[in-house]
Amino acid sequence: MTGRTTPLDTPLGDVFHVYDTTLRDGAQREAISYSVADKLAVAGLLDTLGVGFIEGGWPGALPKDTEFFARAAAGELELRHAVLVAFGATRRPGGTAEADPQVRALLDSQAPVVTLVAKSDRRHIERALRTDVAEAAAMVADTVRFLVGAGRRVFLDAEHFFDGYAIDPDCALRVLQAGVDAGADVAVLCDTNGGQLPLQLAETVTEVVARTGFRVGIHCQDDTACAVANTVAAVQAGATHVQCTANGYGERTGNADLFAVVGNLVTKLGMPVLPEKSLPELTRVSHALAEIANIAPDTHQAYVGSAAFAHKAGLHASAIKVDPELYNHIDPATVGNGMRVLVTEMAGRASLELKGRELGLDLTGREAEVGRAVRRVKELEARGWSFEAADASLELLLRRELGEPSGVDEPPFRLESYRVVLDHGVDGTVIAEATVRVHVHGQRVIATAEGNGPVHALDAALRKALRPHLPWLGSVELADYKVRILTEHPGTDAVTRVLVQSRDGEREWTTVGVHGNIVEASWLALCDALVHKALTAQEPVS
Amino acid sequence: MTGRTTPLDTPLGDVFHVYDTTLRDGAQREAISYSVADKLAVAGLLDTLGVGFIEGGWPGALPKDTEFFARAAAGELELRHAVLVAFGATRRPGGTAEADPQVRALLDSQAPVVTLVAKSDRRHIERALRTDVAEAAAMVADTVRFLVGAGRRVFLDAEHFFDGYAIDPDCALRVLQAGVDAGADVAVLCDTNGGQLPLQLAETVTEVVARTGFRVGIHCQDDTACAVANTVAAVQAGATHVQCTANGYGERTGNADLFAVVGNLVTKLGMPVLPEKSLPELTRVSHALAEIANIAPDTHQAYVGSAAFAHKAGLHASAIKVDPELYNHIDPATVGNGMRVLVTEMAGRASLELKGRELGLDLTGREAEVGRAVRRVKELEARGWSFEAADASLELLLRRELGEPSGVDEPPFRLESYRVVLDHGVDGTVIAEATVRVHVHGQRVIATAEGNGPVHALDAALRKALRPHLPWLGSVELADYKVRILTEHPGTDAVTRVLVQSRDGEREWTTVGVHGNIVEASWLALCDALVHKALTAQEPVS
């Protein structure tokens, strides 16, 4: 059983595919290295947006990808909208599909859809693959037929299609034809080297659609800075399947940015390619995906960048205030963004109100407290804090401003001091040791512990001190720990932002800490994590 | 005397204008704040590229811009190719051009060319300008006539043109007509809110050119991520004047990137819009302009980004080695960039050999050493090291395996031990202090220093210990510091990967360290950074 092969609860159903390849092609970006847990989180976020297909990786080729599909199939990934796709290559020249271990790995992944990459440029077939066009077409046909026979839906990525079509259109079309005849149901034209410009690319797409009648998809790289434009132009020329990556991550200059492509298709061309409720999530999801990739969000990114609707005051300030629609190409709220002059104010209030509602807190008639919380968020964010990925810290902040419930005002413990010592000895051993002095239930407790590093030692010492007094602490463990050095303002000292993800077997929550000293930043996030646990320990979730 | 009004020694002369507005519209980007000296340096660099026009700012409106034009006119800026342009607005409603102080300031700037911005969208005329279309057209006509009468060449920037043309084409064209009739010789169509897509925009440009016969220019903002594509599409539709900014700097999402537009026009459309010798300067000038703007260069920028020709796919590395032109949309050297092979977990011998060649190491006949280096890289990467962004550490590794040169085998210093102490005191203050014991030039040195955090303190103590013995250390500084916690294998201990970017005024280099303890990981990267500097300090670049 591999499950459904068409998107669920998306406005256009199977008629138009928003196909995301962040986890495969996006991972080709320099410095991105997703863990399997990261990949599961990315897929989950993309699914909440309502994309139609999520390409999870290349099982069989990369051990991490194999593990990702195994864990997804074992129930760690439940997709409500999207279909999971495995990416892979056709059989080797001269072999058979069923005997090819790489093709078998695609079946073993249990992904209901497989996207096969095939060479369609004669030069690549002859010089890289070292075979001829007939065998290249046979490799496609055999592999597609084998996978379709095994119950899979198959899409065909025609690599280097546009370059190949320019020098030998018959060869390029022959590869497509072999795939479609064997049962592939989207022929994806790939601008693999990214050298296309929109007007030419649109002409080629129009011509291919007219000559073949195939269902055509588009996959663009950004080497001419035209990946988004090329993708949209291809849709206008007849493509009904767009392959994109979150924030345009990808090899070299990257791929077509999912958020800009979707923004353009929805707001400029009126195509409802995502569920209506998803569009205002674009900004939040874009930033969350940047956090997982551990890449600073691009402030100047179209639609979702923090500066995308920022106006450097001056001349038009008053006009903008009166008539914002004269100075923005869309209403920023459409994509969950805000105009910068008001950005923190608007986004802060909206997300806090949303958070409050989610927590069942009644905020009606409490404008003053919400206003205070918004100002506090604004003030902290100016100093490098970020609550986008740290829901638990945001909740604590909101509860503090609202003065409820008691768990927050009376935290379960209070720090007196800590000391961390790191020793690199003459024999090369490295030791980290932390001592904490805390007050808990009216007692002063001192505890010392060792750890792999300063934060681990501090965490261990804190738990050692508190565990006898706070039994619920036993179930809490550190699930993930992320660090970013912020050097936004050259000339001033860098600050360190730490995100701590905790879990207790039932749920996961994330907290944030910011300080010039990484250990102190970690301490702040660790303390928030435990305070948040105390809150729910006192109010058990039903 | 205001000088020539047409570009000098550029292949297309006055027939096609590359018009740069980095100093005016680019300066609208958040966080950019050019000094007058910066502006002079930017103009100088742009001129060496051979752009046709350099818009220097808005004299009369911004004191820094007024000063820039005064100093340029006084001889501080000698342009060999470009013409200096002053930007400004038309006269106020109901007034006269000659009595308008803002218009007079344009004359006073002594710039030979003036670009006037005019509203061409009826809604803006009525709601922001609070006048009618007839008066808006008269404002344009009067001001152009006055400036042309005073010997200036005038271009007309029609603000919000595309939005205005969509709702009231006659109004939009009437404003253009007023300017051209009065003597403006380029009608620049501006997508001020940046909402256009290439196919529509090209249609509008074609239509305007056909209806008016005017010389048409194009100015695009990047709000749909299509500024470059829109600019190129406009040229294909008949525009002969493109307004761009270096690196796409500009308000909100920015403007059309000069380097991508030029790259596309020259390499894709075969238009020699810059002097032939300039193209290989694109990468260098782009990075130099980023330095002046104090913005980190965008590694993924088209044509000029450091990752623009970086290949991660280990699988294809051997094919890339044989046939680089199959995997790059252009030869990177064309724009002064280079191909980089990212050494990753999938890396094999081919990518390391490519890397060696890139570093200038002769690897012929040294299969055994290369084989050892490949195994070492794989072994380290399995433990969390990553060399794709740490060229300097990779070079040291390769040199160590090759046994050359001596600087690597005999590092300039040897660690005995270090100790770092972090104290969060009862008063809430946080202190970081480090003590290092090192051997350098046969002496044992002990030094203690404080820092913002543990790594900063360790770095400070190490420099304090070494500086009296290694004078070249003085020029080395820490440019950037990145941390990633790797939790790839749940259940096992996390390790920390640290990337340290160093610079010495001449070059930048990156090193990597991995350890369970973040401070030890940082120590490893810091040491590699100094060993790499020692290497080049001993082998001075000619």
PDB file of C-alpha atoms in Angstrom, chain A residues 27-36 38 58 61-62 64 67 71 119 123-124 127-128 130 159-160 193-200 202 222-226 228-229 232-233 236-237 250-254 260 264 268-269 292-294 299-303 306-312 315-316 319 322-323 325-329 340 415-428 430-432 452-454 456 479-485 487 490 493-494 515-520 523, chain B residues 27-33 58 119 121 123-124 127-128 130 159-160 163 193-200 202 222-226 228-229 232-233 236-237 250-254 260 264 268-269 294 299-303 306-313 315-316 319 322-323 325-329 340 342 345-346 388-389 415-428 430-432 452-454 456 479-488 490 493-494 497 515-520 523:
ATOM      1  CA  ALA A  27      19.300  20.469  -0.365  1.00  0.00           C
ATOM      2  CA  GLN A  28      21.882  20.967  -3.134  1.00  0.00           C
ATOM      3  CA  ARG A  29      22.364  24.502  -1.893  1.00  0.00           C
ATOM      4  CA  GLU A  30      25.744  25.147  -0.406  1.00  0.00           C
ATOM      5  CA  ALA A  31      25.671  24.865   3.405  1.00  0.00           C
ATOM      6  CA  ILE A  32      22.307  23.120   3.631  1.00  0.00           C
ATOM      7  CA  SER A  33      22.532  19.765   5.353  1.00  0.00           C
ATOM      8  CA  TYR A  34      19.140  18.537   6.558  1.00  0.00           C
ATOM      9  CA  SER A  35      18.950  15.852   9.227  1.00  0.00           C
ATOM     10  CA  VAL A  36      16.155  13.294   8.851  1.00  0.00           C
ATOM     11  CA  ASP A  38      14.686  18.365   9.693  1.00  0.00           C
ATOM     12  CA  TRP A  58      16.657  10.224  -3.525  1.00  0.00           C
ATOM     13  CA  ALA A  61      21.424   7.113  -3.331  1.00  0.00           C
ATOM     14  CA  LEU A  62      21.642   8.947  -0.004  1.00  0.00           C
ATOM     15  CA  LYS A  64      19.588   9.948   4.960  1.00  0.00           C
ATOM     16  CA  GLU A  67      15.846   6.700   6.234  1.00  0.00           C
ATOM     17  CA  ARG A  71      10.308   6.859   8.754  1.00  0.00           C
ATOM     18  CA  LYS A 119      18.773  13.030 -20.021  1.00  0.00           C
ATOM     19  CA  ARG A 123      25.348  15.907 -25.867  1.00  0.00           C
ATOM     20  CA  HIS A 124      24.700  14.672 -22.343  1.00  0.00           C
ATOM     21  CA  ARG A 127      29.239  12.492 -23.562  1.00  0.00           C
ATOM     22  CA  ALA A 128      28.084  11.965 -19.954  1.00  0.00           C
ATOM     23  CA  ARG A 130      28.148   7.420 -23.092  1.00  0.00           C
ATOM     24  CA  GLU A 159      17.152  17.241 -17.592  1.00  0.00           C
ATOM     25  CA  HIS A 160      18.792  19.968 -19.700  1.00  0.00           C
ATOM     26  CA  ASN A 193      21.787  24.939 -16.318  1.00  0.00           C
ATOM     27  CA  GLY A 194      19.434  27.875 -15.771  1.00  0.00           C
ATOM     28  CA  GLY A 195      20.337  29.808 -18.897  1.00  0.00           C
ATOM     29  CA  GLN A 196      16.838  30.584 -20.183  1.00  0.00           C
ATOM     30  CA  LEU A 197      15.007  33.916 -20.498  1.00  0.00           C
ATOM     31  CA  PRO A 198      11.201  34.124 -20.266  1.00  0.00           C
ATOM     32  CA  LEU A 199      10.177  35.030 -23.824  1.00  0.00           C
ATOM     33  CA  GLN A 200      12.243  32.229 -25.427  1.00  0.00           C
ATOM     34  CA  ALA A 202       7.605  30.468 -23.198  1.00  0.00           C
ATOM     35  CA  ASP A 222      18.015  30.810 -11.339  1.00  0.00           C
ATOM     36  CA  ASP A 223      21.287  31.371 -13.191  1.00  0.00           C
ATOM     37  CA  THR A 224      19.915  34.298 -15.194  1.00  0.00           C
ATOM     38  CA  ALA A 225      17.953  35.581 -12.153  1.00  0.00           C
ATOM     39  CA  CYS A 226      14.823  34.603 -14.097  1.00  0.00           C
ATOM     40  CA  VAL A 228      10.505  32.747 -11.066  1.00  0.00           C
ATOM     41  CA  ALA A 229       9.722  34.655 -14.266  1.00  0.00           C
ATOM     42  CA  VAL A 232       5.343  31.822 -14.495  1.00  0.00           C
ATOM     43  CA  ALA A 233       5.897  32.328 -18.237  1.00  0.00           C
ATOM     44  CA  GLN A 236       1.151  31.086 -19.214  1.00  0.00           C
ATOM     45  CA  ALA A 237       2.437  29.003 -22.130  1.00  0.00           C
ATOM     46  CA  GLY A 250      19.137  25.046  -4.693  1.00  0.00           C
ATOM     47  CA  GLU A 251      22.436  24.468  -6.366  1.00  0.00           C
ATOM     48  CA  ARG A 252      24.456  27.459  -7.641  1.00  0.00           C
ATOM     49  CA  THR A 253      22.058  30.439  -7.751  1.00  0.00           C
ATOM     50  CA  GLY A 254      19.137  28.279  -6.666  1.00  0.00           C
ATOM     51  CA  ALA A 260       7.277  34.025  -5.293  1.00  0.00           C
ATOM     52  CA  ASN A 264       2.535  35.513  -8.639  1.00  0.00           C
ATOM     53  CA  LYS A 268      -1.270  38.249 -10.509  1.00  0.00           C
ATOM     54  CA  LEU A 269      -2.832  35.504 -12.584  1.00  0.00           C
ATOM     55  CA  ILE A 292      15.285  24.714   9.785  1.00  0.00           C
ATOM     56  CA  ALA A 293      17.793  25.178   6.969  1.00  0.00           C
ATOM     57  CA  ASN A 294      19.769  27.388   9.381  1.00  0.00           C
ATOM     58  CA  THR A 299      15.016  40.211   4.058  1.00  0.00           C
ATOM     59  CA  HIS A 300      14.508  41.367   0.454  1.00  0.00           C
ATOM     60  CA  GLN A 301      12.730  38.243  -0.780  1.00  0.00           C
ATOM     61  CA  ALA A 302       9.608  38.892  -2.893  1.00  0.00           C
ATOM     62  CA  TYR A 303       6.295  38.616  -1.021  1.00  0.00           C
ATOM     63  CA  SER A 306      10.733  41.374   6.047  1.00  0.00           C
ATOM     64  CA  ALA A 307      11.568  44.318   3.756  1.00  0.00           C
ATOM     65  CA  ALA A 308       9.204  43.273   0.932  1.00  0.00           C
ATOM     66  CA  PHE A 309       6.748  45.979   1.946  1.00  0.00           C
ATOM     67  CA  ALA A 310       9.168  48.251   3.796  1.00  0.00           C
ATOM     68  CA  HIS A 311       9.080  51.868   2.760  1.00  0.00           C
ATOM     69  CA  LYS A 312      12.012  54.091   3.587  1.00  0.00           C
ATOM     70  CA  LEU A 315       8.725  61.804   0.733  1.00  0.00           C
ATOM     71  CA  HIS A 316       5.770  59.517   0.461  1.00  0.00           C
ATOM     72  CA  ALA A 319       0.674  59.429   1.147  1.00  0.00           C
ATOM     73  CA  VAL A 322      -3.486  57.480   3.504  1.00  0.00           C
ATOM     74  CA  ASP A 323      -3.375  55.253   0.433  1.00  0.00           C
ATOM     75  CA  GLU A 325      -2.577  50.410  -1.945  1.00  0.00           C
ATOM     76  CA  LEU A 326      -1.040  53.068  -4.209  1.00  0.00           C
ATOM     77  CA  TYR A 327       2.440  52.083  -2.993  1.00  0.00           C
ATOM     78  CA  ASN A 328       2.261  48.292  -2.608  1.00  0.00           C
ATOM     79  CA  HIS A 329       1.749  45.875  -5.482  1.00  0.00           C
ATOM     80  CA  ARG A 340       7.468  47.708   7.399  1.00  0.00           C
ATOM     81  CA  LEU A 415      18.780  31.214  39.573  1.00  0.00           C
ATOM     82  CA  GLU A 416      21.317  32.604  41.967  1.00  0.00           C
ATOM     83  CA  SER A 417      24.421  32.051  39.833  1.00  0.00           C
ATOM     84  CA  TYR A 418      26.235  29.608  37.615  1.00  0.00           C
ATOM     85  CA  ARG A 419      29.830  28.946  36.632  1.00  0.00           C
ATOM     86  CA  VAL A 420      31.032  26.930  33.683  1.00  0.00           C
ATOM     87  CA  VAL A 421      34.651  25.817  33.323  1.00  0.00           C
ATOM     88  CA  LEU A 422      36.127  24.418  30.112  1.00  0.00           C
ATOM     89  CA  ASP A 423      39.503  22.742  30.295  1.00  0.00           C
ATOM     90  CA  HIS A 424      41.650  21.604  27.424  1.00  0.00           C
ATOM     91  CA  GLY A 425      44.299  19.687  29.352  1.00  0.00           C
ATOM     92  CA  VAL A 426      47.915  19.037  28.434  1.00  0.00           C
ATOM     93  CA  ASP A 427      46.938  15.506  27.429  1.00  0.00           C
ATOM     94  CA  GLY A 428      44.427  16.850  24.905  1.00  0.00           C
ATOM     95  CA  VAL A 430      38.541  18.477  26.903  1.00  0.00           C
ATOM     96  CA  ILE A 431      36.302  18.758  29.937  1.00  0.00           C
ATOM     97  CA  ALA A 432      33.239  20.931  30.517  1.00  0.00           C
ATOM     98  CA  ASN A 452      30.220  17.353  26.330  1.00  0.00           C
ATOM     99  CA  GLY A 453      30.232  21.103  26.090  1.00  0.00           C
ATOM    100  CA  PRO A 454      29.319  24.155  28.140  1.00  0.00           C
ATOM    101  CA  HIS A 456      25.284  20.360  27.944  1.00  0.00           C
ATOM    102  CA  ALA A 479      15.311  17.449  21.236  1.00  0.00           C
ATOM    103  CA  ASP A 480      17.243  20.009  19.219  1.00  0.00           C
ATOM    104  CA  TYR A 481      19.472  22.975  19.699  1.00  0.00           C
ATOM    105  CA  LYS A 482      20.178  25.619  17.061  1.00  0.00           C
ATOM    106  CA  VAL A 483      22.582  28.520  17.186  1.00  0.00           C
ATOM    107  CA  ARG A 484      22.829  31.562  14.973  1.00  0.00           C
ATOM    108  CA  ILE A 485      25.381  34.311  15.287  1.00  0.00           C
ATOM    109  CA  THR A 487      25.986  40.180  12.838  1.00  0.00           C
ATOM    110  CA  PRO A 490      28.502  45.595  11.411  1.00  0.00           C
ATOM    111  CA  ASP A 493      29.174  43.307  18.795  1.00  0.00           C
ATOM    112  CA  ALA A 494      27.589  40.170  17.455  1.00  0.00           C
ATOM    113  CA  HIS A 515      22.831  37.252  24.449  1.00  0.00           C
ATOM    114  CA  GLY A 516      26.366  38.263  23.481  1.00  0.00           C
ATOM    115  CA  ASN A 517      27.529  35.121  25.306  1.00  0.00           C
ATOM    116  CA  ILE A 518      26.330  31.870  23.769  1.00  0.00           C
ATOM    117  CA  VAL A 519      26.165  30.123  27.125  1.00  0.00           C
ATOM    118  CA  GLU A 520      23.975  32.818  28.642  1.00  0.00           C
ATOM    119  CA  TRP A 523      20.647  29.430  29.643  1.00  0.00           C
TER     120      TRP A 523
ATOM    121  CA  ALA B  27      20.386  53.903  -1.635  1.00  0.00           C
ATOM    122  CA  GLN B  28      16.714  53.404  -0.769  1.00  0.00           C
ATOM    123  CA  ARG B  29      17.594  49.922   0.416  1.00  0.00           C
ATOM    124  CA  GLU B  30      17.242  49.438   4.093  1.00  0.00           C
ATOM    125  CA  ALA B  31      20.602  49.660   5.893  1.00  0.00           C
ATOM    126  CA  ILE B  32      22.434  51.416   3.063  1.00  0.00           C
ATOM    127  CA  SER B  33      23.779  54.798   3.979  1.00  0.00           C
ATOM    128  CA  TRP B  58      18.812  64.063  -5.820  1.00  0.00           C
ATOM    129  CA  LYS B 119       3.461  60.875 -12.102  1.00  0.00           C
ATOM    130  CA  ASP B 121      -0.954  57.142 -12.979  1.00  0.00           C
ATOM    131  CA  ARG B 123      -4.850  57.916  -9.230  1.00  0.00           C
ATOM    132  CA  HIS B 124      -1.492  59.251  -8.063  1.00  0.00           C
ATOM    133  CA  ARG B 127      -4.851  61.459  -4.800  1.00  0.00           C
ATOM    134  CA  ALA B 128      -1.172  62.106  -4.016  1.00  0.00           C
ATOM    135  CA  ARG B 130      -4.010  66.529  -5.668  1.00  0.00           C
ATOM    136  CA  GLU B 159       6.453  56.707 -12.177  1.00  0.00           C
ATOM    137  CA  HIS B 160       3.852  53.959 -11.725  1.00  0.00           C
ATOM    138  CA  ASP B 163      -0.272  50.479 -13.203  1.00  0.00           C
ATOM    139  CA  ASN B 193       5.384  49.099  -7.308  1.00  0.00           C
ATOM    140  CA  GLY B 194       7.067  46.142  -8.980  1.00  0.00           C
ATOM    141  CA  GLY B 195       3.933  44.142  -9.714  1.00  0.00           C
ATOM    142  CA  GLN B 196       4.594  43.278 -13.353  1.00  0.00           C
ATOM    143  CA  LEU B 197       5.294  39.911 -14.992  1.00  0.00           C
ATOM    144  CA  PRO B 198       7.396  39.668 -18.184  1.00  0.00           C
ATOM    145  CA  LEU B 199       4.821  38.634 -20.806  1.00  0.00           C
ATOM    146  CA  GLN B 200       2.358  41.425 -19.883  1.00  0.00           C
ATOM    147  CA  ALA B 202       6.571  43.164 -22.861  1.00  0.00           C
ATOM    148  CA  ASP B 222      11.680  43.300  -7.922  1.00  0.00           C
ATOM    149  CA  ASP B 223       8.441  42.746  -5.996  1.00  0.00           C
ATOM    150  CA  THR B 224       7.440  39.737  -8.108  1.00  0.00           C
ATOM    151  CA  ALA B 225      11.067  38.504  -8.256  1.00  0.00           C
ATOM    152  CA  CYS B 226      10.930  39.403 -11.956  1.00  0.00           C
ATOM    153  CA  VAL B 228      15.698  41.267 -14.221  1.00  0.00           C
ATOM    154  CA  ALA B 229      13.357  39.256 -16.440  1.00  0.00           C
ATOM    155  CA  VAL B 232      15.290  42.008 -20.431  1.00  0.00           C
ATOM    156  CA  ALA B 233      11.776  41.411 -21.795  1.00  0.00           C
ATOM    157  CA  GLN B 236      13.270  42.549 -26.438  1.00  0.00           C
ATOM    158  CA  ALA B 237      10.053  44.572 -26.835  1.00  0.00           C
ATOM    159  CA  GLY B 250      16.771  49.224  -3.780  1.00  0.00           C
ATOM    160  CA  GLU B 251      13.646  49.816  -1.790  1.00  0.00           C
ATOM    161  CA  ARG B 252      11.623  46.817  -0.576  1.00  0.00           C
ATOM    162  CA  THR B 253      12.753  43.805  -2.633  1.00  0.00           C
ATOM    163  CA  GLY B 254      15.121  45.951  -4.660  1.00  0.00           C
ATOM    164  CA  ALA B 260      22.339  40.061 -14.092  1.00  0.00           C
ATOM    165  CA  ASN B 264      21.833  38.409 -19.824  1.00  0.00           C
ATOM    166  CA  LYS B 268      22.154  35.557 -23.968  1.00  0.00           C
ATOM    167  CA  LEU B 269      21.082  38.214 -26.440  1.00  0.00           C
ATOM    168  CA  ASN B 294      28.632  47.272   3.842  1.00  0.00           C
ATOM    169  CA  THR B 299      26.657  34.183  -2.530  1.00  0.00           C
ATOM    170  CA  HIS B 300      23.801  32.958  -4.746  1.00  0.00           C
ATOM    171  CA  GLN B 301      23.592  36.003  -7.003  1.00  0.00           C
ATOM    172  CA  ALA B 302      23.336  35.272 -10.730  1.00  0.00           C
ATOM    173  CA  TYR B 303      26.619  35.541 -12.659  1.00  0.00           C
ATOM    174  CA  SER B 306      30.552  32.987  -5.179  1.00  0.00           C
ATOM    175  CA  ALA B 307      28.167  30.017  -5.529  1.00  0.00           C
ATOM    176  CA  ALA B 308      26.943  30.939  -9.014  1.00  0.00           C
ATOM    177  CA  PHE B 309      29.116  28.239 -10.536  1.00  0.00           C
ATOM    178  CA  ALA B 310      29.511  25.977  -7.505  1.00  0.00           C
ATOM    179  CA  HIS B 311      28.606  22.339  -8.008  1.00  0.00           C
ATOM    180  CA  LYS B 312      27.716  20.118  -5.083  1.00  0.00           C
ATOM    181  CA  ALA B 313      26.455  17.060  -6.882  1.00  0.00           C
ATOM    182  CA  LEU B 315      27.743  12.239  -8.656  1.00  0.00           C
ATOM    183  CA  HIS B 316      28.406  14.487 -11.607  1.00  0.00           C
ATOM    184  CA  ALA B 319      31.399  14.485 -15.802  1.00  0.00           C
ATOM    185  CA  VAL B 322      35.510  16.334 -18.482  1.00  0.00           C
ATOM    186  CA  ASP B 323      32.938  18.731 -19.892  1.00  0.00           C
ATOM    187  CA  GLU B 325      30.479  23.548 -20.470  1.00  0.00           C
ATOM    188  CA  LEU B 326      27.748  20.906 -20.184  1.00  0.00           C
ATOM    189  CA  TYR B 327      27.034  21.967 -16.604  1.00  0.00           C
ATOM    190  CA  ASN B 328      27.430  25.758 -16.681  1.00  0.00           C
ATOM    191  CA  HIS B 329      25.164  28.112 -18.609  1.00  0.00           C
ATOM    192  CA  ARG B 340      33.894  25.801  -7.588  1.00  0.00           C
ATOM    193  CA  LEU B 342      31.870  21.794  -3.233  1.00  0.00           C
ATOM    194  CA  GLU B 345      29.763  13.680   1.720  1.00  0.00           C
ATOM    195  CA  MET B 346      29.359  12.357  -1.810  1.00  0.00           C
ATOM    196  CA  GLU B 388      32.331  22.859   1.145  1.00  0.00           C
ATOM    197  CA  ALA B 389      32.482  26.282   2.742  1.00  0.00           C
ATOM    198  CA  LEU B 415      48.951  24.480  22.302  1.00  0.00           C
ATOM    199  CA  GLU B 416      49.726  23.136  25.747  1.00  0.00           C
ATOM    200  CA  SER B 417      46.344  23.793  27.342  1.00  0.00           C
ATOM    201  CA  TYR B 418      43.563  26.326  27.741  1.00  0.00           C
ATOM    202  CA  ARG B 419      40.904  27.031  30.313  1.00  0.00           C
ATOM    203  CA  VAL B 420      37.748  29.086  29.824  1.00  0.00           C
ATOM    204  CA  VAL B 421      35.608  30.216  32.763  1.00  0.00           C
ATOM    205  CA  LEU B 422      32.077  31.597  32.385  1.00  0.00           C
ATOM    206  CA  ASP B 423      30.500  33.230  35.389  1.00  0.00           C
ATOM    207  CA  HIS B 424      26.901  34.322  35.783  1.00  0.00           C
ATOM    208  CA  GLY B 425      27.181  36.190  39.071  1.00  0.00           C
ATOM    209  CA  VAL B 426      24.543  36.797  41.735  1.00  0.00           C
ATOM    210  CA  ASP B 427      24.135  40.323  40.372  1.00  0.00           C
ATOM    211  CA  GLY B 428      23.272  38.952  36.934  1.00  0.00           C
ATOM    212  CA  VAL B 430      28.029  37.445  32.841  1.00  0.00           C
ATOM    213  CA  ILE B 431      31.791  37.212  32.437  1.00  0.00           C
ATOM    214  CA  ALA B 432      33.895  35.097  30.066  1.00  0.00           C
ATOM    215  CA  ASN B 452      31.838  38.718  25.288  1.00  0.00           C
ATOM    216  CA  GLY B 453      31.568  34.951  25.211  1.00  0.00           C
ATOM    217  CA  PRO B 454      33.826  31.914  25.534  1.00  0.00           C
ATOM    218  CA  HIS B 456      35.717  35.618  21.891  1.00  0.00           C
ATOM    219  CA  ALA B 479      35.180  38.420   9.790  1.00  0.00           C
ATOM    220  CA  ASP B 480      32.391  35.973  10.525  1.00  0.00           C
ATOM    221  CA  TYR B 481      31.620  33.078  12.804  1.00  0.00           C
ATOM    222  CA  LYS B 482      28.939  30.451  12.154  1.00  0.00           C
ATOM    223  CA  VAL B 483      27.792  27.642  14.381  1.00  0.00           C
ATOM    224  CA  ARG B 484      25.715  24.606  13.606  1.00  0.00           C
ATOM    225  CA  ILE B 485      24.707  21.918  16.040  1.00  0.00           C
ATOM    226  CA  LEU B 486      24.602  18.577  14.290  1.00  0.00           C
ATOM    227  CA  THR B 487      22.129  16.080  15.655  1.00  0.00           C
ATOM    228  CA  GLU B 488      22.159  13.826  12.622  1.00  0.00           C
ATOM    229  CA  PRO B 490      19.513  10.806  17.386  1.00  0.00           C
ATOM    230  CA  ASP B 493      25.783  12.955  21.291  1.00  0.00           C
ATOM    231  CA  ALA B 494      25.409  16.058  19.190  1.00  0.00           C
ATOM    232  CA  ARG B 497      30.448  22.513  13.687  1.00  0.00           C
ATOM    233  CA  HIS B 515      33.791  18.767  18.312  1.00  0.00           C
ATOM    234  CA  GLY B 516      31.213  17.843  20.920  1.00  0.00           C
ATOM    235  CA  ASN B 517      32.284  20.979  22.762  1.00  0.00           C
ATOM    236  CA  ILE B 518      31.569  24.223  20.913  1.00  0.00           C
ATOM    237  CA  VAL B 519      34.592  25.932  22.407  1.00  0.00           C
ATOM    238  CA  GLU B 520      36.959  23.166  21.311  1.00  0.00           C
ATOM    239  CA  TRP B 523      39.532  26.456  18.868  1.00  0.00           C
TER     240      TRP B 523
END
